[in-house]
Short mmCIF file of C-alpha atoms and ligand atoms in Angstrom, two decimals:
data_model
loop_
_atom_site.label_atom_id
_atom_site.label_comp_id
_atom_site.label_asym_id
_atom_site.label_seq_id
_atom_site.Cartn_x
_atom_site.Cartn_y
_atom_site.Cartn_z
CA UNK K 1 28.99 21.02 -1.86
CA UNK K 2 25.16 20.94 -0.61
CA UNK K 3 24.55 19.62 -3.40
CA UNK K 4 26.81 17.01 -2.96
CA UNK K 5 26.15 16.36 0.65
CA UNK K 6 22.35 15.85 -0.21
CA UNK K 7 22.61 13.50 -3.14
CA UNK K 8 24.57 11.25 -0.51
CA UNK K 9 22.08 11.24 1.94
CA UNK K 10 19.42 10.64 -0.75
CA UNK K 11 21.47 7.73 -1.78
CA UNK K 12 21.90 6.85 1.68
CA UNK K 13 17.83 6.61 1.68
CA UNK K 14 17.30 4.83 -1.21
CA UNK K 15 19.79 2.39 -0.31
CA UNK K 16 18.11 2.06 3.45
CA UNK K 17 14.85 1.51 1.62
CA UNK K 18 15.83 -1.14 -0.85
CA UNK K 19 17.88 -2.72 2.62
CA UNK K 20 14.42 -3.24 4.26
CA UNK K 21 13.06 -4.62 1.00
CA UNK K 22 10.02 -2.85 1.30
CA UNK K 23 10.02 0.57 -0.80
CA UNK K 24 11.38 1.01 -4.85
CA UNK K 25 12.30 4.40 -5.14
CA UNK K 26 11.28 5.70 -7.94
CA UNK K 27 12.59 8.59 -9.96
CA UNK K 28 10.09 10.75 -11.77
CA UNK K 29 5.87 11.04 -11.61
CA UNK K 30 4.28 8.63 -9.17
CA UNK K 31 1.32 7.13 -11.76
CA UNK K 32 -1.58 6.18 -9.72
CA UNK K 33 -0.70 2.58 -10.51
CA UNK K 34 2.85 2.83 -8.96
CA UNK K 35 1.29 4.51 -6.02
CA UNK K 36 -1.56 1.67 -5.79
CA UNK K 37 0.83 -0.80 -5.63
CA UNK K 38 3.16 1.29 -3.37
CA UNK K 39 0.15 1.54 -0.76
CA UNK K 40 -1.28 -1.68 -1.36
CA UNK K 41 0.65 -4.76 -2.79
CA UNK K 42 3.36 -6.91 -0.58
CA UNK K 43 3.49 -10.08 -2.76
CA UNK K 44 6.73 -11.48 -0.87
CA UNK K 45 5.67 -10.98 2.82
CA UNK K 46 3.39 -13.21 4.56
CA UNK K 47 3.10 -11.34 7.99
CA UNK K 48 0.78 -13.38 10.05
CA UNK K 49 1.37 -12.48 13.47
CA UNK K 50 4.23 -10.38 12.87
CA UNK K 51 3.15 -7.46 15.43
CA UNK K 52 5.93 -4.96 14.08
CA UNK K 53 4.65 -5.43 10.49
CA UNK K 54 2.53 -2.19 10.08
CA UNK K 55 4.91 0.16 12.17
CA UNK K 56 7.44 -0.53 9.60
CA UNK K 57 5.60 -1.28 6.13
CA UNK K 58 3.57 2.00 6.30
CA UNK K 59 7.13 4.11 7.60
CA UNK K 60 8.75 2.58 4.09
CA UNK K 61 5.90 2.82 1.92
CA UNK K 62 5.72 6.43 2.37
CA UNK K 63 2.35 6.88 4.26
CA UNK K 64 3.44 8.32 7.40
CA UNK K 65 4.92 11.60 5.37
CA UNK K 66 3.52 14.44 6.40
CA UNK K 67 0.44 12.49 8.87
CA UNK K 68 0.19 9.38 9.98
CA UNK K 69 -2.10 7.42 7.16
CA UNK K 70 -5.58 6.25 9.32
CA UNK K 71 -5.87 2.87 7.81
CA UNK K 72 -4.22 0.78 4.84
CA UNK K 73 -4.32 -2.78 3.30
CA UNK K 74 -1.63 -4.48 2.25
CA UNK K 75 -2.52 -7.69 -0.35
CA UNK K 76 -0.07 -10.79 0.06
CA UNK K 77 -0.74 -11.89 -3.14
CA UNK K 78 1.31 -11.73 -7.06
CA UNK K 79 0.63 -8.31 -8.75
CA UNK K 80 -0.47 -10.10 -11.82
CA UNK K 81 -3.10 -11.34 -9.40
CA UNK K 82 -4.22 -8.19 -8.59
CA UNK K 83 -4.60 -6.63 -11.55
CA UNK K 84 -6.24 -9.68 -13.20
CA UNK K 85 -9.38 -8.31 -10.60
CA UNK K 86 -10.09 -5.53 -13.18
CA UNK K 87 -11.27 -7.87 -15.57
CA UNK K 88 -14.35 -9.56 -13.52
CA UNK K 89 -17.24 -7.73 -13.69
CA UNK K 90 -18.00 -3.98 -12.38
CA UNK K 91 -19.51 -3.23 -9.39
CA UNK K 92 -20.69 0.26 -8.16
CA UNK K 93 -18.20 2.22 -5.77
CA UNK K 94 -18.71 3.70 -3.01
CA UNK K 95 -18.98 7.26 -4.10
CA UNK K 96 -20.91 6.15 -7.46
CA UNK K 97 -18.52 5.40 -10.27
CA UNK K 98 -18.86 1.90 -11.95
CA UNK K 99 -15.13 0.94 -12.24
CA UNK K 100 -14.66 -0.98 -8.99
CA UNK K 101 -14.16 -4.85 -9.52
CA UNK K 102 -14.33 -7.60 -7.01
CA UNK K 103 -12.19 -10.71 -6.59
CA UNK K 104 -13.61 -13.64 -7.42
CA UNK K 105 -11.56 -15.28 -5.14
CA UNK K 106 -9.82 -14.36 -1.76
CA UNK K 107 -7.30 -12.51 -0.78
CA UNK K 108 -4.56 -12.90 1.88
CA UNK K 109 -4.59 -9.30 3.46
CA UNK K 110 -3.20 -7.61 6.21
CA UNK K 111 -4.88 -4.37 7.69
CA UNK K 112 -2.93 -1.93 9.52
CA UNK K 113 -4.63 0.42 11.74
CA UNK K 114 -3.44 3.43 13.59
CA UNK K 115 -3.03 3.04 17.11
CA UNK K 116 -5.05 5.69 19.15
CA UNK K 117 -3.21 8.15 20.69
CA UNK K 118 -0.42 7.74 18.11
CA UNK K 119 1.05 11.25 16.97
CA UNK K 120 2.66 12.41 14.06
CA UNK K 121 5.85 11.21 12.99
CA UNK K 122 5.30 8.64 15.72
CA UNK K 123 2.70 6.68 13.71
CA UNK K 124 1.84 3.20 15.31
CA UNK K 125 0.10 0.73 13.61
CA UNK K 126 -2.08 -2.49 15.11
CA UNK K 127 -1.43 -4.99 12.06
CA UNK K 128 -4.18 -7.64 12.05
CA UNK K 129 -3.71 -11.20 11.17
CA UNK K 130 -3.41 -12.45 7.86
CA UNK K 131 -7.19 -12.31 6.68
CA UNK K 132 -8.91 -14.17 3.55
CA UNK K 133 -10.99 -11.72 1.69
CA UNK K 134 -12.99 -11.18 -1.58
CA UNK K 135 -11.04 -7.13 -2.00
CA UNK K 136 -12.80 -4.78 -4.07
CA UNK K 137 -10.39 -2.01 -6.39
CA UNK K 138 -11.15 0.82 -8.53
CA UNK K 139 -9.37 0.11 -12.32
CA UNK K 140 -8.33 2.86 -14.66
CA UNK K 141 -6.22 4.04 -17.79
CA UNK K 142 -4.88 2.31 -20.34
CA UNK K 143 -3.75 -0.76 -19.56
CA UNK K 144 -6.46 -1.34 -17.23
CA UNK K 145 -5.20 -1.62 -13.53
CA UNK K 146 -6.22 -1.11 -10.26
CA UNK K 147 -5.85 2.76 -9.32
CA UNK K 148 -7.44 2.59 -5.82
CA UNK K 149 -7.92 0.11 -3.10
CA UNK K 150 -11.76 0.78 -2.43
CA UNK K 151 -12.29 -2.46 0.49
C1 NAG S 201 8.10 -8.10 10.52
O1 NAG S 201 7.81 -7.38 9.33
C2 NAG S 201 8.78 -6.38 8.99
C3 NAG S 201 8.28 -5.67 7.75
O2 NAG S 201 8.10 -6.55 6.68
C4 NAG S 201 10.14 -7.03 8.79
O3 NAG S 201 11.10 -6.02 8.52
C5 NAG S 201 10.54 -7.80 10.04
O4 NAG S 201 11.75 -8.48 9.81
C6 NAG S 201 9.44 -8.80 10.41
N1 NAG S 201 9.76 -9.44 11.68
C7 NAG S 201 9.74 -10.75 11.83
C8 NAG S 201 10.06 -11.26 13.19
O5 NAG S 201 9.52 -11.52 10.90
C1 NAG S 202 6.77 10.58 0.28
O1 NAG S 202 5.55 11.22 -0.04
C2 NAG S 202 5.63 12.64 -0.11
C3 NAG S 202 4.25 13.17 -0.42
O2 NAG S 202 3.26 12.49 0.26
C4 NAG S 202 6.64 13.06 -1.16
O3 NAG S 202 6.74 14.45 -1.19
C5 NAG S 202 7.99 12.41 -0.86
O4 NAG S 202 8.89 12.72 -1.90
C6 NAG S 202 7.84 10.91 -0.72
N1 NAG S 202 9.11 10.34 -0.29
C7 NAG S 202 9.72 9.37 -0.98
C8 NAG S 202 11.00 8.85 -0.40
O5 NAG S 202 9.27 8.95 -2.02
C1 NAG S 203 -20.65 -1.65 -15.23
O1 NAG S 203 -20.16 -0.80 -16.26
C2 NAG S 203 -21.12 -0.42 -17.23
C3 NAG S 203 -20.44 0.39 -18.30
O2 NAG S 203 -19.70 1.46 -17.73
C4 NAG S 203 -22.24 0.37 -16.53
O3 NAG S 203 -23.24 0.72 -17.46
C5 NAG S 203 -22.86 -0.50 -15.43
O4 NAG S 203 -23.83 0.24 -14.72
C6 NAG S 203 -21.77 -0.97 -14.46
N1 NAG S 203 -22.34 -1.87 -13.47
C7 NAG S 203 -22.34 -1.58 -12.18
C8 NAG S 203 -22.93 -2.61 -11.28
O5 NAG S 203 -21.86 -0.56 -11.73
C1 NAG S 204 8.38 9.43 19.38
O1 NAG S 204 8.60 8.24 20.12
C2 NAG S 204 9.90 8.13 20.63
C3 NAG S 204 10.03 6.77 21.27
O2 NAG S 204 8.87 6.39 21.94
C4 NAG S 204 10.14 9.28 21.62
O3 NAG S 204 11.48 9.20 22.10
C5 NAG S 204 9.96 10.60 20.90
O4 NAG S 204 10.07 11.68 21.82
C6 NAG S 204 8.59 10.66 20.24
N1 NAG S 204 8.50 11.85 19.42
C7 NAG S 204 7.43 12.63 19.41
C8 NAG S 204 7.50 13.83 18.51
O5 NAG S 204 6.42 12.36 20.05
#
């Protein structure tokens, strides 16, 4: 019976999530791929001045869970794009390792930023305009793809 009761509401979820378009549920281990692209890739929106963008995006992407995520990029561009960055040449990272990879070209971003003041589960974003930006990403595993959004 509870059983029963939660498998609706978890269907009830899913099927909110895949309403707003924005989250694919996924059964089983979250690879850090999948979770890259959960944080980090929204190929089919192109928010520019969309002030709501954020508030929603990081609710259905799963990074207000828990704590409000601080900051988070999303990339407006095709996945295949993406991962093709992990084949130009390696740069240094932040924190030392030599697996990070710039774009040779730019990007169409957005940046969301948490709003001061905001408090968990209330998380409110500022989403910025649509920006044009060489990104940087960590690559890893076999094959090769983008693991972590480093800037
Ligand atoms: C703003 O972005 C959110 C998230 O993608 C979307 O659900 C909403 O419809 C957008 N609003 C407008 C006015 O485009
Ligand atoms: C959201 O993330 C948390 C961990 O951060 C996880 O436990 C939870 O299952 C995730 N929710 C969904 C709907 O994937
Ligand atoms: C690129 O990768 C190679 C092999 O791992 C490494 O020797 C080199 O230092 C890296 N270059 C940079 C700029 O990190
Ligand atoms: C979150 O915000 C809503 C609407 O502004 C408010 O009604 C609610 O009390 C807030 N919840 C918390 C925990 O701050």
């Amino acid at each position: 019976m509870a059983l029963k009761k939660s498998l609706i509401l978890f269907l009830m979820l899913a099927l909110m999530l895949l309403v707003l378009g924005c989250f694919e549920a996924s059964l089983g281990q979250e690879t850090k791929a999948m979770r890259f692209q959960r944080q980090h890739i929204d190929s089919n929106n192109f928010p520019n001045g969309n002030a709501t963008y954020c508030n929603v995006m990081m609710v259905c992407r799963n990074m207000t869970w828990g704590r409000c995520k601080e900051i988070n990029t999303f990339v407006h561009e095709p996945l295949s794009a993406v991962e093709a960055i992990c084949s130009e040449k390696n740069r240094t990272c932040i924190k030392g390792m030599k697996n990070c990879y710039q774009s040779r070209y730019p990007m169409s971003i957005t940046v969301c930023r948490l709003r001061r003041g905001s408090r968990h589960p209330n998380c409110t974003y500022t989403t910025s305009p649509i920006i044009q930006q060489h990104i940087t990403v960590a690559c890893a595993g076999v094959p090769y793809v983008p693991v972590h959004f480093e800037s």
